[in-house]
Coordinates of N, CA and C in Angstrom, one line a residue:
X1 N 0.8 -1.2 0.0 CA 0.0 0.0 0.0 C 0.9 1.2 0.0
X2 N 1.2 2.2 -1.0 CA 1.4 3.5 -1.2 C 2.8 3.5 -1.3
X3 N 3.3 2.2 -2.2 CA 4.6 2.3 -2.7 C 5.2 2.6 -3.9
X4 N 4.4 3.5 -4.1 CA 4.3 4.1 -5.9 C 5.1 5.2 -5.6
X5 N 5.5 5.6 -6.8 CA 5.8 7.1 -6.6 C 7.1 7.1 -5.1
X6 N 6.6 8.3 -4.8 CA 7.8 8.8 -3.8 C 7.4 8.0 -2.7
X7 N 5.9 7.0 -2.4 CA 5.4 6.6 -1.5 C 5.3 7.2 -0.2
X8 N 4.8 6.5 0.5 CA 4.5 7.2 2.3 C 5.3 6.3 3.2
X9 N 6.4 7.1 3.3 CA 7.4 5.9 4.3 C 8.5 4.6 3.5
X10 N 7.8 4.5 2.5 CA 8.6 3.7 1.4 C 8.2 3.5 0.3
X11 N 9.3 3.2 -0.6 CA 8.5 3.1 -1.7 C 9.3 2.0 -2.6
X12 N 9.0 1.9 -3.7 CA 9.3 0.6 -4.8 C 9.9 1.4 -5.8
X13 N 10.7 1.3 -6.8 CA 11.0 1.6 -8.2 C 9.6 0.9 -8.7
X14 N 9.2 1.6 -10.0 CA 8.7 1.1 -11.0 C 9.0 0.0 -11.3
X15 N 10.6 -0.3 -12.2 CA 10.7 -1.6 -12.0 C 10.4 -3.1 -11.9
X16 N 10.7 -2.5 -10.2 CA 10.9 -3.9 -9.5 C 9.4 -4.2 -8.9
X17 N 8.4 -3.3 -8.7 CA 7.3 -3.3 -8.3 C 6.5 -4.1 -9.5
X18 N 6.7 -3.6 -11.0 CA 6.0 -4.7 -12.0 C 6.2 -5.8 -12.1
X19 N 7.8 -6.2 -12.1 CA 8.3 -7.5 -11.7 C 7.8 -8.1 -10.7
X20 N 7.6 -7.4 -9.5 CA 7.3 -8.2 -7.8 C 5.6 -8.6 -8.3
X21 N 4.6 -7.7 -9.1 CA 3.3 -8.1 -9.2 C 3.6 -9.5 -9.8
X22 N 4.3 -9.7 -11.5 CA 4.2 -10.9 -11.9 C 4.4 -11.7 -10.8
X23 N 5.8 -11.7 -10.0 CA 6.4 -13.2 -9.6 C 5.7 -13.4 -8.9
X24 N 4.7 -12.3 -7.4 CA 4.4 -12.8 -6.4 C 3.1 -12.9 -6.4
X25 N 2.4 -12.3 -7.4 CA 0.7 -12.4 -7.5 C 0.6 -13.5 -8.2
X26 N 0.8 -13.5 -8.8 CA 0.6 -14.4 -10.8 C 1.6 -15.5 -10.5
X27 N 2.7 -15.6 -10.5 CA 3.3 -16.6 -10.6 C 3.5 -17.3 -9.7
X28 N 3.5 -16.8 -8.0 CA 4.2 -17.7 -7.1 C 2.7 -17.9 -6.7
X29 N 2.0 -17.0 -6.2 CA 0.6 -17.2 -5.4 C -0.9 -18.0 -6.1
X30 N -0.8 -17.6 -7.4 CA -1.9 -18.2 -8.2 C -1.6 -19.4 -8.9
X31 N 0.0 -19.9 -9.2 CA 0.7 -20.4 -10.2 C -0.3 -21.7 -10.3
X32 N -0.9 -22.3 -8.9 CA -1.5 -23.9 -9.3 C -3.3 -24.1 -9.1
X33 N -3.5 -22.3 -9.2 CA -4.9 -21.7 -9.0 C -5.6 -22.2 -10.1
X34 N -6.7 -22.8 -10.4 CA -7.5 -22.4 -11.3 C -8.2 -21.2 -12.1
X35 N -8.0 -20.3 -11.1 CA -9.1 -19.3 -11.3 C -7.4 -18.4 -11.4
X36 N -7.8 -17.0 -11.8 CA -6.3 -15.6 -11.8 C -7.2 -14.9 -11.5
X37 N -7.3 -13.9 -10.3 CA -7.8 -12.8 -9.9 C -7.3 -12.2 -10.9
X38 N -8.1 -10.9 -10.3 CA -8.6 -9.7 -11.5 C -7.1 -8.3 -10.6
X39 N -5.9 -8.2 -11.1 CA -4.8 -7.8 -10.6 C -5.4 -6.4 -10.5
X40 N -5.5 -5.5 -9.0 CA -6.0 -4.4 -8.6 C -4.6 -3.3 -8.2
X41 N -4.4 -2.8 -8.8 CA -2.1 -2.2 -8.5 C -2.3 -0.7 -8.6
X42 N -1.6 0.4 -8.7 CA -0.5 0.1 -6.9 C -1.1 0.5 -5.7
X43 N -2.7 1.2 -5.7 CA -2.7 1.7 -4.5 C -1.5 2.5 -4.2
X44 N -1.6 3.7 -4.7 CA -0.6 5.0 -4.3 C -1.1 6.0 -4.9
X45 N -0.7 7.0 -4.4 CA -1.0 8.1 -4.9 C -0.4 8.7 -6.2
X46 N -1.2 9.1 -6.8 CA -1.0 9.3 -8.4 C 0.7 10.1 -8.7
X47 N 1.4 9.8 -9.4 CA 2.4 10.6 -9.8 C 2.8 10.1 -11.2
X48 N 2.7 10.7 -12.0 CA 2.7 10.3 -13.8 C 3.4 9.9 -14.2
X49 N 4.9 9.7 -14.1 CA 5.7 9.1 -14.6 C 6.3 7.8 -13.9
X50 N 5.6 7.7 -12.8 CA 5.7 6.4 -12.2 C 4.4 5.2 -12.8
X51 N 3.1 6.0 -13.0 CA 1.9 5.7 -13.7 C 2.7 5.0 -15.4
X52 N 2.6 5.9 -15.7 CA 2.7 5.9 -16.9 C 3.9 4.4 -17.4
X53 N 5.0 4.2 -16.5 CA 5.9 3.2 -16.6 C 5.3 2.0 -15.9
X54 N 4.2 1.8 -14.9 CA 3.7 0.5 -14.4 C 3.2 0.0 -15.6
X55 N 2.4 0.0 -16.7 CA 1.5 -0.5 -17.7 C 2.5 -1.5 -18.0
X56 N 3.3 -0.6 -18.7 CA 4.7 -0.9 -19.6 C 5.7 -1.6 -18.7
X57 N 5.7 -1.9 -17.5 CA 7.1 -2.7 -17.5 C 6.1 -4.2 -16.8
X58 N 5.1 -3.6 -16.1 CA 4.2 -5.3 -16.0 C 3.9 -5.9 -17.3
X59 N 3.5 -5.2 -17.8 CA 2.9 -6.1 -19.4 C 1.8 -6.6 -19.7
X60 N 1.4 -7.0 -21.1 CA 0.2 -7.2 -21.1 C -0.4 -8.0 -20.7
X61 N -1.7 -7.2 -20.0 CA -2.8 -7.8 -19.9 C -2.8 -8.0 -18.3
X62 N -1.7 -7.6 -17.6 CA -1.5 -8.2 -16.0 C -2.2 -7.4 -15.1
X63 N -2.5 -6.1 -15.2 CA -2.8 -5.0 -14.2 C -4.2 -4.8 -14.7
X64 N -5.5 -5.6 -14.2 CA -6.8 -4.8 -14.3 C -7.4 -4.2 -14.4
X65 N -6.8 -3.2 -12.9 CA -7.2 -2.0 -12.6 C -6.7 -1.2 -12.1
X66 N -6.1 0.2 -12.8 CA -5.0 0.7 -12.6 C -6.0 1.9 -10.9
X67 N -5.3 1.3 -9.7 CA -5.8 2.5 -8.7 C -4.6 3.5 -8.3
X68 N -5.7 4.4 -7.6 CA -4.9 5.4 -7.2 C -5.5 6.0 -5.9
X69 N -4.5 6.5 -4.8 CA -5.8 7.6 -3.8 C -5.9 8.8 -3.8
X70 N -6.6 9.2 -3.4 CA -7.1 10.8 -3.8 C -7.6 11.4 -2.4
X71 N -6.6 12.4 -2.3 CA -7.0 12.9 -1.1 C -6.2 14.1 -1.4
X72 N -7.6 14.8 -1.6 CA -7.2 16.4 -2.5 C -7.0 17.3 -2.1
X73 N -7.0 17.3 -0.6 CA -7.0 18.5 0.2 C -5.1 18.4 1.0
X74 N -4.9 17.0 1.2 CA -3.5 17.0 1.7 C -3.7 16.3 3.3
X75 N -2.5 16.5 3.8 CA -2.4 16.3 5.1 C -3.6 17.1 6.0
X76 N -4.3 16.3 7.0 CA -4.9 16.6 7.9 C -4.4 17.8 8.9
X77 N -3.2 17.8 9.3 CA -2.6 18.8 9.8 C -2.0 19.7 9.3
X78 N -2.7 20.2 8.1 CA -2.0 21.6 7.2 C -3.3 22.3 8.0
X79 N -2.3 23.6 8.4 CA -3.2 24.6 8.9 C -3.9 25.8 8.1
X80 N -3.5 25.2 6.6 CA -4.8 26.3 5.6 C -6.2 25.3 5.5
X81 N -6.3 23.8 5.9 CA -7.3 23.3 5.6 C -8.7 23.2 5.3
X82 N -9.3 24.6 5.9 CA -10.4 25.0 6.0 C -10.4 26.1 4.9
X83 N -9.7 26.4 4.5 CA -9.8 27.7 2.9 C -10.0 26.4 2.3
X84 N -8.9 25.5 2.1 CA -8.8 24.4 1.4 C -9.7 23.7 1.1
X85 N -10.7 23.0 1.7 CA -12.1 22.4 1.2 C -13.2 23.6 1.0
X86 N -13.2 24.7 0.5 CA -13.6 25.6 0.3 C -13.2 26.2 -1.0
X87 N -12.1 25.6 -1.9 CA -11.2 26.2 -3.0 C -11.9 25.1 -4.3
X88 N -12.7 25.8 -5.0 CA -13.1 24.8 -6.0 C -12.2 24.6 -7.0
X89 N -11.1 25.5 -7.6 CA -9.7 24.6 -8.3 C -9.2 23.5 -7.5
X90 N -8.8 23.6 -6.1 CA -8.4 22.6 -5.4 C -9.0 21.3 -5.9
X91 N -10.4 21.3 -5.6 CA -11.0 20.3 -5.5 C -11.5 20.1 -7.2
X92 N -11.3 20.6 -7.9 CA -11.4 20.5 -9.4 C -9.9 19.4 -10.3
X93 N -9.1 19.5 -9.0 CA -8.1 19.1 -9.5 C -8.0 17.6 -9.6
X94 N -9.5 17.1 -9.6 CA -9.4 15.1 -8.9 C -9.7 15.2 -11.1
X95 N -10.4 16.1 -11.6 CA -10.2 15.7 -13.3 C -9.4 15.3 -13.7
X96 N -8.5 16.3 -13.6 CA -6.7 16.0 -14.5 C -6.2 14.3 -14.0
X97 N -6.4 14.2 -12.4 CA -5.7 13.3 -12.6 C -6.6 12.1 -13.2
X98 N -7.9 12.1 -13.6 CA -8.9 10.7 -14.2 C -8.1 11.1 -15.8
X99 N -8.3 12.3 -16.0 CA -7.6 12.7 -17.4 C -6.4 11.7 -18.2
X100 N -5.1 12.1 -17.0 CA -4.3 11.4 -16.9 C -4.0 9.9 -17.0
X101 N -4.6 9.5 -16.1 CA -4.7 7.9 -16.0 C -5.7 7.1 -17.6
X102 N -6.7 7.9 -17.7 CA -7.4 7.5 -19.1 C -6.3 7.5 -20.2
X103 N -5.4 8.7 -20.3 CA -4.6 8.4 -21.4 C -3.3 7.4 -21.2
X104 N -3.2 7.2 -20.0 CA -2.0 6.0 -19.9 C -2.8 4.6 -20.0
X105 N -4.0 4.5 -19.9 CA -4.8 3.0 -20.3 C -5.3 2.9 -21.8
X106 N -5.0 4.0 -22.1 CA -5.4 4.3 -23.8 C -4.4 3.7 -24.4
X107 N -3.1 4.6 -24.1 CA -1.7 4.6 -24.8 C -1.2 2.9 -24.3
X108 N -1.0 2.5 -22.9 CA -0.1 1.4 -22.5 C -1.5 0.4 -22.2
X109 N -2.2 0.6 -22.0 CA -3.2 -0.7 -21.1 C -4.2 -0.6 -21.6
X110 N -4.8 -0.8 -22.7 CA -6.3 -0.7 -23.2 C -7.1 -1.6 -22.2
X111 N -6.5 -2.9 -21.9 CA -7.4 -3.8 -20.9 C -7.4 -3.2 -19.6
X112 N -7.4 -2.2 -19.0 CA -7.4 -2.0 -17.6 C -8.4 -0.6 -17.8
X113 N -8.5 -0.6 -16.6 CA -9.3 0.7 -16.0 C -8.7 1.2 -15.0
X114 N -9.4 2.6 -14.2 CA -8.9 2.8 -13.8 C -9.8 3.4 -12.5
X115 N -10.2 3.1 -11.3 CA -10.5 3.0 -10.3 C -9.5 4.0 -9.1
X116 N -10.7 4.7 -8.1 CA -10.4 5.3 -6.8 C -10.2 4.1 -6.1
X117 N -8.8 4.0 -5.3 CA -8.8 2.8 -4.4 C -8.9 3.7 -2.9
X118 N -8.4 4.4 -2.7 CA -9.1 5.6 -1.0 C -9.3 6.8 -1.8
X119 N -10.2 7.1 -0.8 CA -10.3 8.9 -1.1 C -11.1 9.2 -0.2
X120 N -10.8 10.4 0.3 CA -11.3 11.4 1.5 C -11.0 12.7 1.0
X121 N -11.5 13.5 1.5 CA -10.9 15.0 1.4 C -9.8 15.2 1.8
X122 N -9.2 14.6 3.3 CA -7.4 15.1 3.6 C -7.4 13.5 4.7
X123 N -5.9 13.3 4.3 CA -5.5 11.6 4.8 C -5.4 12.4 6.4
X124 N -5.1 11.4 7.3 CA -4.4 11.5 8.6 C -5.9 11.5 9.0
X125 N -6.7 11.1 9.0 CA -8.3 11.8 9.3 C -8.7 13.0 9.0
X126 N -8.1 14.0 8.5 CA -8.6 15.3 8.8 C -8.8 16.2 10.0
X127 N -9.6 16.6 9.9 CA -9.5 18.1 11.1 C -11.3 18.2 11.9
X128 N -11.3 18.3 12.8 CA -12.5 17.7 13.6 C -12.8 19.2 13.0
X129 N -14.2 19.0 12.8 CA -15.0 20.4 12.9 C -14.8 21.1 11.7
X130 N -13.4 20.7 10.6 CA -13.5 21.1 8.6 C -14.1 19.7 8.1
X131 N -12.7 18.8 8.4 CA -13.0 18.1 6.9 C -13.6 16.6 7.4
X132 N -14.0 16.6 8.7 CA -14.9 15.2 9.3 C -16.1 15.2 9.3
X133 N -16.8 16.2 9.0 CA -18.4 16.3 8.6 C -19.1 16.0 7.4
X134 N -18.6 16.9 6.7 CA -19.4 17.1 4.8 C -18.9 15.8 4.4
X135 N -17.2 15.7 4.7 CA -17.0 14.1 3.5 C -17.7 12.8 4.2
X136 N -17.5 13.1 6.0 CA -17.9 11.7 6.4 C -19.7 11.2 5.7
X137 N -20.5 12.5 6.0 CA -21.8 11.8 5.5 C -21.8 12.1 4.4
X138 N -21.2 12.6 3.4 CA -21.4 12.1 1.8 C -21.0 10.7 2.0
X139 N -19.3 10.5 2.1 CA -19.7 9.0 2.0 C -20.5 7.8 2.5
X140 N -20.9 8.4 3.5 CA -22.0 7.3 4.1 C -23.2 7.7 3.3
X141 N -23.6 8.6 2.9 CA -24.7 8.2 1.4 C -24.3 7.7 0.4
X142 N -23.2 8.1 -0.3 CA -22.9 7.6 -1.0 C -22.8 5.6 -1.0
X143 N -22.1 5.3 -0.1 CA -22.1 4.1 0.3 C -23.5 3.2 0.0
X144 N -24.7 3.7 1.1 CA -25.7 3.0 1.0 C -26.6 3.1 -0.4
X145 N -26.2 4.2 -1.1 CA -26.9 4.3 -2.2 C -25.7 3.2 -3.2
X146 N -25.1 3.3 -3.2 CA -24.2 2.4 -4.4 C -24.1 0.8 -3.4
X147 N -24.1 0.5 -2.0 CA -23.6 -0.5 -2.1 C -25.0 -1.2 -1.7
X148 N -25.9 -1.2 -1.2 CA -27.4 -1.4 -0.8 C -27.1 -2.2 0.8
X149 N -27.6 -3.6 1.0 CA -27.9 -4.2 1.9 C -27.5 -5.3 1.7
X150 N -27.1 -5.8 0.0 CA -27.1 -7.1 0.5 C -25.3 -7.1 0.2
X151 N -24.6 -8.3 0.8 CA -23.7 -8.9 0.9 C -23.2 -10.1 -0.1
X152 N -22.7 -10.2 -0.7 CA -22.0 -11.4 -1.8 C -20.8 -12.0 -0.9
X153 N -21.1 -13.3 -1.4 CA -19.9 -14.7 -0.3 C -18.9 -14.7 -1.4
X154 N -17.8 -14.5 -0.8 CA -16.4 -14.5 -1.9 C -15.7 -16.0 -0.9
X155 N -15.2 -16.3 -2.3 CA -14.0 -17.1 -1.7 C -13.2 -17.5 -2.7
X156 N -12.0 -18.1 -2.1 CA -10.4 -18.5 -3.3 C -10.2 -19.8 -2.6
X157 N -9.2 -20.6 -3.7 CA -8.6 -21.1 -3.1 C -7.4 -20.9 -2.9
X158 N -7.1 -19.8 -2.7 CA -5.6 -19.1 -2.3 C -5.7 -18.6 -0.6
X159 N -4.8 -19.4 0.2 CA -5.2 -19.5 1.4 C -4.4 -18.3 2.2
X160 N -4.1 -17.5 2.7 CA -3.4 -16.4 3.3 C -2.3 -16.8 4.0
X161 N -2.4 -18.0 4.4 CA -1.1 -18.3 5.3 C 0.0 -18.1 4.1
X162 N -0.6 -19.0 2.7 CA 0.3 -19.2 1.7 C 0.6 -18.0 1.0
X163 N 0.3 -16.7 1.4 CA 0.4 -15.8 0.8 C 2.0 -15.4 1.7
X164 N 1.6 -15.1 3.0 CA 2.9 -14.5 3.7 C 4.1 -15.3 3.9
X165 N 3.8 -16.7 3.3 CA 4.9 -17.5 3.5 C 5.7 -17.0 1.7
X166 N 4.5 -16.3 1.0 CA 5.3 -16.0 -0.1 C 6.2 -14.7 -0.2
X167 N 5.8 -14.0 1.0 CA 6.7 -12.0 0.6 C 7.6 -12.6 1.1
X168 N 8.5 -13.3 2.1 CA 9.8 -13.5 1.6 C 10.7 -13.9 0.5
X169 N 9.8 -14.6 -0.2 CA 10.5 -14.8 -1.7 C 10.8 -13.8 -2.9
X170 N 10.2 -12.3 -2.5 CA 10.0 -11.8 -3.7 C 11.2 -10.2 -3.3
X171 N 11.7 -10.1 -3.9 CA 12.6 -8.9 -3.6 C 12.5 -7.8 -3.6
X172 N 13.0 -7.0 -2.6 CA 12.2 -5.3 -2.4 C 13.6 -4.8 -2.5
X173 N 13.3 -3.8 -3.3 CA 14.3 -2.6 -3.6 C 14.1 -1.4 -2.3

């Protein structure tokens, strides 16, 4: 989670991160699967030229659904916060980046899309009393309108233990 780009605390090369999806999703963890999940990558925050080289160095057909998080306001503890969810360029700025990502699934990934994997107004939680109110109950409408009531049973046969016995095999830069 959020090893794209400059990441939050750490991060991956491009690279080695397209490489680490094949070996460790696809090859080590699904390799004697029937079924191939639907590859959901990187969960990070958008930065374009890190975007733009994932397509291209995983390859075709591997990455489903290209995400990203959006949190357009910044850090919770920026003390302009409150002009800030009040700034409609600010908040106009979530276009460019769908813009963006549309033309790197055009140009490098016709098979993928491209999906919000978080989004809030500002990470860290926000700011009691700005940005905890308006976004918390949009998305709790939003939620029950898009997700309803009922519940769908998932299952794999890809077992989790066999998952963590696999991140030591796979190599981090």
């Amino acid at each position: 989670n959020e090893l794209s780009g400059k990441g939050m605390g750490a991060s991956v090369g491009v690279a080695q991160y397209g490489k680490d999806l094949i070996k460790l999703i696809l090859s080590t963890l699904y390799e004697s699967s029937k079924f191939k999940p639907s590859l959901v990558a990187p969960g990070g925050f958008y930065e374009k030229y890190w975007y733009d080289r994932l397509l291209q160095v995983s390859g075709l057909g591997i990455i489903n659904v290209l995400t990203h998080h959006l949190y357009n306001l910044g850090p919770g503890s920026d003390e302009h916060l409150e002009r800030k969810i009040l700034d409609h360029e600010r908040l106009s700025r979530v276009e460019s980046i769908f813009g963006n990502l549309s033309e790197i699934i055009k140009i490098y990934g016709p098979w993928s899309s491209a999906w919000v994997g978080e989004a809030g107004g500002a990470y860290n939680s926000g700011v009691n009393h700005v940005s905890n109110r308006f976004l918390n109950s949009f998305c709790a409408l939003l939620w029950h309108r898009l997700m309803g009531k009922k519940v769908l049973a998932v299952s794999s046969d890809v077992h989790i233990k066999d998952f963590y016995l696999q991140l030591g095999n796979v190599s981090r830069s």
